[in-house]
C-alpha positions as a printed NumPy array, in Angstrom:
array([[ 16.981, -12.916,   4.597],
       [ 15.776, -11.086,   7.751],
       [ 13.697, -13.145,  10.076],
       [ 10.323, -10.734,   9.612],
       [ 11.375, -10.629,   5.944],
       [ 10.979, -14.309,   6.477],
       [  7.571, -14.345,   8.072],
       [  5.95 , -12.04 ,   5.686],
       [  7.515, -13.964,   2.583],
       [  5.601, -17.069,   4.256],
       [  2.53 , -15.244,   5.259],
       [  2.602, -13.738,   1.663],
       [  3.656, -16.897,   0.113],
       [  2.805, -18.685,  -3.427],
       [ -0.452, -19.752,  -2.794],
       [ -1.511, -16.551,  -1.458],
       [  0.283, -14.569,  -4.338],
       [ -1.584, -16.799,  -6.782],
       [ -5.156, -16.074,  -5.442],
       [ -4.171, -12.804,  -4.34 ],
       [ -5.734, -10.974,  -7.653],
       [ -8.875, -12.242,  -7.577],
       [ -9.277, -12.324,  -3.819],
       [-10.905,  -9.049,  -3.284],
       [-13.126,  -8.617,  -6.72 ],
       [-15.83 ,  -8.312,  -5.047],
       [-13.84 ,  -4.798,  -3.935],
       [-13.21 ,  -3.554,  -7.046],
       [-15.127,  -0.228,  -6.761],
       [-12.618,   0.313,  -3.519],
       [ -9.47 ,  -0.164,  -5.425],
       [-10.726,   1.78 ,  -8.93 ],
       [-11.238,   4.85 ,  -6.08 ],
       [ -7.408,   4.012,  -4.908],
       [ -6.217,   4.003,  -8.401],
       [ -8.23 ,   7.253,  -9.643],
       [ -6.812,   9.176,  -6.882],
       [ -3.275,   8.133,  -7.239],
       [ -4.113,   8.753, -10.46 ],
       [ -4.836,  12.395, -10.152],
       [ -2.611,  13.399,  -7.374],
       [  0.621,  12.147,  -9.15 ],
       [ -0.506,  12.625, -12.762],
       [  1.192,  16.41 , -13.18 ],
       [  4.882,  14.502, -12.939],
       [  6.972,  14.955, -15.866],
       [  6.522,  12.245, -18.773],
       [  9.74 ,  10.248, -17.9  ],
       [  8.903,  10.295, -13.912],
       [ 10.713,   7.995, -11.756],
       [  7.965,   6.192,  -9.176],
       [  8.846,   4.054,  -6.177],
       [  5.811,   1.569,  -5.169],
       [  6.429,   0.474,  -1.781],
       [  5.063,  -2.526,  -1.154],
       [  4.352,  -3.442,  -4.194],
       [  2.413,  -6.875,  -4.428],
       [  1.142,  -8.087,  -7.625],
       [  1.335,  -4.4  ,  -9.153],
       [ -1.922,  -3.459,  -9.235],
       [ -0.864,   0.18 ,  -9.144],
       [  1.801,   0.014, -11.463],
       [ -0.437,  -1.861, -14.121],
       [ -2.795,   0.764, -14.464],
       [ -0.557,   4.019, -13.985],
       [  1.762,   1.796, -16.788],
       [ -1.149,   2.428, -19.569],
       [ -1.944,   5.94 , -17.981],
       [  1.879,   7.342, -18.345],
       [  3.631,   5.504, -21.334],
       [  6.968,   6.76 , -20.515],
       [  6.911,   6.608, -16.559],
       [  9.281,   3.898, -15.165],
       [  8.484,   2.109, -11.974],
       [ 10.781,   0.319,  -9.012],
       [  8.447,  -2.497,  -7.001],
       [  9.724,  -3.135,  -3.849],
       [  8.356,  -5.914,  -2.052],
       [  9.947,  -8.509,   0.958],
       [  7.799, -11.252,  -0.842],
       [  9.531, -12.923,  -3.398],
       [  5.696, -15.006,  -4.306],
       [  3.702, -11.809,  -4.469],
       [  6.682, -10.38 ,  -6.599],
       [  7.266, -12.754,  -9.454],
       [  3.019, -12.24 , -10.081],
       [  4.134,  -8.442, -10.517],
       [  7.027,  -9.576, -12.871],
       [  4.87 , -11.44 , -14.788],
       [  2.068,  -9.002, -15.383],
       [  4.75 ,  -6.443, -16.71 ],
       [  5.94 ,  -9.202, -19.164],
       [  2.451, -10.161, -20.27 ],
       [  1.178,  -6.194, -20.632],
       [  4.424,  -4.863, -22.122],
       [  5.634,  -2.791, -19.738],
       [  8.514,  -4.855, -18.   ],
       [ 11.476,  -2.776, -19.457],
       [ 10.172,   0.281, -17.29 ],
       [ 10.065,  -1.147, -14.801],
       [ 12.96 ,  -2.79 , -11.683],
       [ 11.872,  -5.126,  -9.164],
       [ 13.3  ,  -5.545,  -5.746],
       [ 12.534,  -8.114,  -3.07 ],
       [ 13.861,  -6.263,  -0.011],
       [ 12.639,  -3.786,   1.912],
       [ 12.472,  -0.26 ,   1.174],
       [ 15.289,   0.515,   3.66 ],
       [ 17.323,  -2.081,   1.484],
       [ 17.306,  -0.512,  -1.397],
       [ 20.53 ,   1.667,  -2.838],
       [ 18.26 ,   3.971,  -5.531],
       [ 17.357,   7.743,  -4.41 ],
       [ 15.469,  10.702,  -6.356],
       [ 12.262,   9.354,  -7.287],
       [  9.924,  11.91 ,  -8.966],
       [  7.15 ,  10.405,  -6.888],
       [  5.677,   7.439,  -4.307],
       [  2.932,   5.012,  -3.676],
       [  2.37 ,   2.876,  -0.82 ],
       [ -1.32 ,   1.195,  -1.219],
       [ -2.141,  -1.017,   2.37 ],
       [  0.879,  -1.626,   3.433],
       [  2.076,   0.409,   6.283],
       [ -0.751,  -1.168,   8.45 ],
       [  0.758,  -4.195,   9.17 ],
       [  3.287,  -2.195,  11.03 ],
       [  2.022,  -2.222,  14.364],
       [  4.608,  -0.199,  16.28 ],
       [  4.664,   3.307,  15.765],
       [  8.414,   3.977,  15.368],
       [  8.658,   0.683,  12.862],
       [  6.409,   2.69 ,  10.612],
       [  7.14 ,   6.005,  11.323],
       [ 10.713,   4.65 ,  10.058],
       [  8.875,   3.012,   7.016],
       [  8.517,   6.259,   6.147],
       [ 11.305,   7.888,   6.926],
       [ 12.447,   5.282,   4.173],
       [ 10.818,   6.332,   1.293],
       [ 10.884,  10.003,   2.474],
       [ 14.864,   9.44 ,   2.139],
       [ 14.538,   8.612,  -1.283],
       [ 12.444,  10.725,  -3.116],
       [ 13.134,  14.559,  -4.127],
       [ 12.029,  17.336,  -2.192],
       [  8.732,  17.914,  -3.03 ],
       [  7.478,  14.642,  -4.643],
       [  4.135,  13.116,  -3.845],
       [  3.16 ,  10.697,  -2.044],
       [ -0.162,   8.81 ,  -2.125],
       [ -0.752,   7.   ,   1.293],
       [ -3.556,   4.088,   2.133],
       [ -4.163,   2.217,   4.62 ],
       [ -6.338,   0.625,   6.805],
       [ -6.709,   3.144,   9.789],
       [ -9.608,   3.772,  12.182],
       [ -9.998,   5.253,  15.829],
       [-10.831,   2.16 ,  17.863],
       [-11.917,   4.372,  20.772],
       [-13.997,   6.508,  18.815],
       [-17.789,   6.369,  19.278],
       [-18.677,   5.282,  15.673],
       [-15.804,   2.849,  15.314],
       [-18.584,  -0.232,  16.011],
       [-20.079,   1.142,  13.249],
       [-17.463,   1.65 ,  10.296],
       [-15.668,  -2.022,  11.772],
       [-20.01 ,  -3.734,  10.951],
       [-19.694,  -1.55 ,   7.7  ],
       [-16.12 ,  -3.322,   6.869],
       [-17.237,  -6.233,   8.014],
       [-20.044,  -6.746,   5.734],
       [-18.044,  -5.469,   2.987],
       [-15.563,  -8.315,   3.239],
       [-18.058, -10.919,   3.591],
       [-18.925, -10.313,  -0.096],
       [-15.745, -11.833,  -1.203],
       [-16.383, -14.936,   0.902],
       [-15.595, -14.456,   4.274],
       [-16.848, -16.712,   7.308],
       [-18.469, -16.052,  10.61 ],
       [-15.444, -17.088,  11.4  ],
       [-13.176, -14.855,   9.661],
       [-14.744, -12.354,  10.48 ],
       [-14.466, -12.893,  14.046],
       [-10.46 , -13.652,  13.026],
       [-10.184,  -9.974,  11.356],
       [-12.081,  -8.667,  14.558],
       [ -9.119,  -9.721,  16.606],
       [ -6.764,  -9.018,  14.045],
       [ -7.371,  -5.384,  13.727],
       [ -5.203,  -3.69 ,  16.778],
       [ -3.021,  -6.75 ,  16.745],
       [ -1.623,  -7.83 ,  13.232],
       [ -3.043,  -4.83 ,  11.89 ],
       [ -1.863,  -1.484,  13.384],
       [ -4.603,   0.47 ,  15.562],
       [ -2.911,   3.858,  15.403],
       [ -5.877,   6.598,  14.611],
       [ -5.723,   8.714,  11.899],
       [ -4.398,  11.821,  13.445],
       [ -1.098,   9.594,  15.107],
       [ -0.804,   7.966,  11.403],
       [ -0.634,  11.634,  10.266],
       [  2.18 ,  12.735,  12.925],
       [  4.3  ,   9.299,  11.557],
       [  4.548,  10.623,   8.353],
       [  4.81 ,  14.288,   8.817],
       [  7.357,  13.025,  11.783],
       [  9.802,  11.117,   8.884],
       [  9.969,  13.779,   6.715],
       [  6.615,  14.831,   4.646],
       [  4.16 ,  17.949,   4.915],
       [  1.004,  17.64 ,   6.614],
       [ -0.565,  15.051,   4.984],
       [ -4.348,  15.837,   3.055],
       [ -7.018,  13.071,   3.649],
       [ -8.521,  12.539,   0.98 ],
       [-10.813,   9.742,   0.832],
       [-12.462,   6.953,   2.921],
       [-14.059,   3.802,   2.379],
       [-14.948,   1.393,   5.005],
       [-11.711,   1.567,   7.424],
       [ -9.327,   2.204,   4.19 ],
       [ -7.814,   5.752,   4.707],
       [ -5.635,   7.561,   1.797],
       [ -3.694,  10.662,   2.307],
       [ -1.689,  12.845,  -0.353],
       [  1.41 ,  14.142,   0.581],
       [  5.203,  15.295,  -0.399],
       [  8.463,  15.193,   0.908],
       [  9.178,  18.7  ,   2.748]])
């Protein structure tokens, strides 16, 4: 194991994978928006589409495209093993497991090409140099077929532009629903431009078209969570 494969298997660990679900319920109106659009921009793929979910997590995404698109069969990619295993065992518990492989590397890692189709839900962020991600991309550019979608999100804001103060209060307040301190909040503050990539929308844009996608479409906003739609060129 890689030594930042390392770090984000401990910074993603079993105590965070455990809560992880239920950390952001509070949110839930955010992530139904994520799910309805990735819902409707990769819903004209053929019944038995193949679907690589970057990044996977707990399999959020999967578990409610797997209900959506009976026949659809899924590879979760994620460098934590934790976050992971709760994916594993949501496919085994909602019947869906035999669609689906599960990979703890990264995406670069792994030997399986001509996916119908992509998702990659906040993960790209916490790739704060722009040729580490513009390579993230390349990476799951290299492995779908030309001219499958891609549905993008992340969190993505222009710190120098005038109504950043703004959207960051906005956030801010948002994420104090589901518990957060003064103190975290002054954390996440610091965080964003350090642990969490600063690039502005229009750079995050030139990443992906740069590693092999069209122009990307935004297509929704809430709080400093971007999504774009997309497909390989």
């Amino acid at each position: 194991m890689s030594q930042d494969k390392f770090a984000l298997s401990e910074a993603f660990g079993p105590d965070h994978a455990a809560a992880y679900d239920n950390q952001f319920e509070e949110l839930q109106a955010i992530k139904g928006l994520l799910h309805l659009i990735l819902e409707t921009g990769l819903g004209k793929l053929p019944d038995n589409a193949r679907i690589l979910v970057a990044g996977a997590g707990t399999g959020a995404e999967v578990r409610y495209l797997a209900t959506r698109f009976p026949k659809w069969q899924f590879a979760l990619i994620d460098p934590s093993s934790a976050m992971l295993d709760v994916a594993r065992r949501h496919a085994e518990a909602e019947g869906f497991a035999a669609r689906c492989t599960f990979h703890n590397a990264y995406v670069s890692e792994v030997e399986a090409f001509d996916f119908d189709g992509a998702t990659s839900l906040l993960v790209s962020h916490f790739l704060t140099q722009a040729d580490s991600r513009t390579a993230y991309f390349r990476s799951i550019a290299d492995r779908l077929r030309p001219g499958a979608p891609l549905f993008n999100a992340d969190l993505c804001a222009n710190m120098n532009a005038p109504d950043f103060p703004m959207v960051m209060e906005l956030w801010l307040n948002l994420l104090s629903r589901t518990g957060m301190t003064p103190e975290g909040r002054a954390h996440y503050q610091q965080m964003f431009g350090s642990q969490f990539a600063c690039h502005g929308p229009a750079k995050v844009e030139h990443m992906m078209e740069s590693a092999g996608f069209a122009l990307p479409a935004q297509c929704m906003q809430a709080g400093l969570i971007r999504g774009w739609l997309t497909a390989k060129a």
